[in-house]
Coordinates of C-alpha atoms in Angstrom, one line a residue:
X1 CA 0.0 0.0 0.0
X2 CA 1.3 3.5 -0.9
X3 CA 1.6 6.0 1.9
X4 CA -0.4 9.2 1.7
X5 CA 2.8 11.2 1.7
X6 CA 4.0 9.4 -1.5
X7 CA 0.6 9.7 -3.1
X8 CA 0.2 13.4 -2.6
X9 CA 3.7 14.3 -3.8
X10 CA 3.4 12.2 -6.9
X11 CA 0.0 13.6 -7.8
X12 CA 0.8 17.3 -7.4
X13 CA 3.6 17.9 -10.0
X14 CA 2.0 15.8 -12.7
X15 CA -1.6 16.9 -12.5
X16 CA -2.5 20.6 -12.5
X17 CA -6.1 20.4 -11.5
X18 CA -6.6 23.8 -10.0
X19 CA -10.1 23.0 -8.7
X20 CA -8.5 20.5 -6.3
X21 CA -5.5 22.6 -5.1
X22 CA -7.2 23.9 -1.9
X23 CA -8.4 20.4 -0.8
X24 CA -5.0 18.8 -1.5
X25 CA -3.3 21.7 0.4
X26 CA -5.5 21.0 3.4
X27 CA -4.7 17.3 3.2
X28 CA -1.0 17.9 3.0
X29 CA -0.9 20.5 5.8
X30 CA -2.7 18.2 8.2
X31 CA 0.0 15.5 7.9
X32 CA 2.3 15.7 10.9
X33 CA 5.8 17.1 10.3
X34 CA 5.3 17.5 6.6
X35 CA 6.6 20.4 4.5
X36 CA 4.3 21.4 1.6
X37 CA 6.3 20.9 -1.6
X38 CA 7.4 24.1 -3.5
X39 CA 5.3 23.3 -6.6
X40 CA 2.2 22.8 -4.5
X41 CA 2.6 26.1 -2.8
X42 CA 3.0 27.8 -6.2
X43 CA 0.0 25.9 -7.6
X44 CA -2.2 27.4 -4.8
X45 CA -0.8 30.9 -5.6
X46 CA -1.6 30.4 -9.2
X47 CA -5.2 29.4 -8.3
X48 CA -5.5 32.5 -6.1
X49 CA -4.2 34.7 -8.9
X50 CA -6.6 33.2 -11.4
X51 CA -9.5 34.1 -9.0
X52 CA -8.3 37.7 -8.6
X53 CA -7.3 39.8 -5.6
X54 CA -10.8 41.2 -5.0
X55 CA -10.3 44.9 -5.7
X56 CA -8.5 44.5 -9.0
X57 CA -5.5 46.6 -8.0
X58 CA -3.0 43.7 -8.3
X59 CA -2.8 40.6 -10.5
X60 CA -0.4 37.8 -11.0
X61 CA -0.1 34.7 -13.2
X62 CA 2.5 32.5 -14.9
X63 CA 4.5 34.1 -17.6
X64 CA 4.1 30.9 -19.7
X65 CA 1.1 28.7 -19.0
X66 CA 3.3 25.7 -19.8
X67 CA 5.8 26.4 -17.1
X68 CA 5.4 23.2 -15.1
X69 CA 8.0 24.5 -12.6
X70 CA 5.9 27.6 -11.7
X71 CA 9.1 29.7 -11.8
X72 CA 8.4 32.8 -13.9
X73 CA 5.5 35.1 -13.1
X74 CA 4.0 38.3 -14.7
X75 CA 2.3 40.7 -12.3
X76 CA 0.6 44.1 -12.4
X77 CA 0.0 46.8 -9.8
X78 CA -2.3 49.7 -10.4
X79 CA -0.9 52.8 -8.7
X80 CA -2.8 54.1 -5.7
X81 CA -4.9 57.3 -6.0
X82 CA -3.6 60.6 -4.6
X83 CA 0.0 59.6 -5.3
X84 CA 2.4 60.2 -8.2
X85 CA 1.7 56.5 -9.1
X86 CA -2.1 57.1 -9.6
X87 CA -3.7 55.9 -12.8
X88 CA -0.6 54.0 -13.9
X89 CA -0.3 50.3 -14.5
X90 CA 3.1 48.9 -13.4
X91 CA 4.2 45.5 -14.8
X92 CA 6.6 43.3 -12.8
X93 CA 8.3 40.0 -13.3
X94 CA 8.8 37.6 -10.4
X95 CA 11.2 34.7 -10.3
X96 CA 10.5 32.0 -7.8
X97 CA 13.7 30.0 -7.4
X98 CA 14.3 26.5 -6.2
X99 CA 14.2 27.6 -2.6
X100 CA 10.8 29.3 -2.8
X101 CA 8.8 29.6 -0.5
X102 CA 11.5 29.3 2.1
X103 CA 13.4 32.1 0.4
X104 CA 11.7 35.2 -1.2
X105 CA 11.3 35.6 -4.9
X106 CA 13.3 38.0 -7.0
X107 CA 11.2 41.0 -8.2
X108 CA 11.9 43.2 -11.2
X109 CA 9.7 46.1 -12.5
X110 CA 9.3 46.1 -16.3
X111 CA 7.6 49.5 -16.2
X112 CA 10.0 52.3 -15.1
X113 CA 9.3 53.6 -11.6
X114 CA 10.9 55.9 -9.0
X115 CA 10.6 54.1 -5.7
X116 CA 13.0 54.1 -2.7
X117 CA 13.4 50.3 -2.9
X118 CA 13.7 49.9 -6.7
X119 CA 17.1 50.3 -8.2
X120 CA 18.0 51.8 -11.6
X121 CA 17.6 48.4 -13.3
X122 CA 14.1 48.0 -11.9
X123 CA 15.0 45.4 -9.3
X124 CA 13.2 45.5 -5.9
X125 CA 15.9 45.8 -3.2
X126 CA 16.3 42.8 -0.8
X127 CA 15.9 45.3 2.0
X128 CA 12.3 45.9 1.1
X129 CA 10.4 45.1 4.3
X130 CA 8.3 42.3 2.8
X131 CA 11.4 40.5 1.4
X132 CA 13.4 41.0 4.7
X133 CA 10.5 39.5 6.7
X134 CA 9.8 36.7 4.2
X135 CA 8.6 33.4 5.7
X136 CA 7.1 30.2 4.2
X137 CA 3.7 31.7 4.9
X138 CA 4.3 34.7 2.7
X139 CA 2.9 34.9 -0.8
X140 CA 3.1 36.7 -4.1
X141 CA -0.3 38.2 -3.4
X142 CA 0.9 39.7 -0.1
X143 CA 4.2 40.9 -1.7
X144 CA 2.3 42.8 -4.4
X145 CA -0.1 44.3 -1.8
X146 CA 2.9 45.4 0.3
X147 CA 4.6 47.0 -2.8
X148 CA 1.4 48.9 -3.6
X149 CA 1.0 50.0 0.0
X150 CA 4.6 51.3 0.0
X151 CA 3.7 53.5 -2.9
X152 CA 1.5 55.5 -0.4
X153 CA 4.5 56.0 1.9
X154 CA 5.3 59.7 2.4
X155 CA 8.8 59.2 1.0
X156 CA 7.5 57.5 -2.1
X157 CA 4.2 59.0 -2.9
X158 CA 5.6 62.4 -4.1
X159 CA 8.5 61.1 -6.1
X160 CA 8.4 62.3 -9.7
X161 CA 7.7 59.4 -12.0
X162 CA 9.2 58.6 -15.4
X163 CA 7.1 59.2 -18.4
X164 CA 4.1 56.8 -18.7
X165 CA 4.7 53.5 -20.5
X166 CA 8.5 53.8 -20.3
X167 CA 10.3 50.5 -19.6
X168 CA 13.6 49.1 -18.3

């Protein structure tokens, strides 16, 4: 007889049934001393991204729908009102490496932005709070929300922005 550990691990990478992701996650997390596999965490994040964030100000999904490793993601953030980011759509790329979710993803803006934690090449600094405080329970959704919230910060919200639609 195959153990439930073996069954769950073998099903997740080979079958991408999004409608079952939440129920499988519950099953996996209830097993004692079991770490949820990387691909399964990312499958749940993909499912969440496909459902949407609720208010439409952030979105995320796989860069290539055939990426079975769930490594490369495209994301968008709509700038918050009453800031220099207002009415702008910022596109980002997220790279979830082999150590994800134990280690944070790498984030790069495609749309040019002036932000205290984004360097001249568009990369989000590892000192950004959400990346410094990253844990296995963090998510792409929460990271995007935190980036958007940081746009309201007094030090960021008045920074002059590059011309609209300019890219790195």
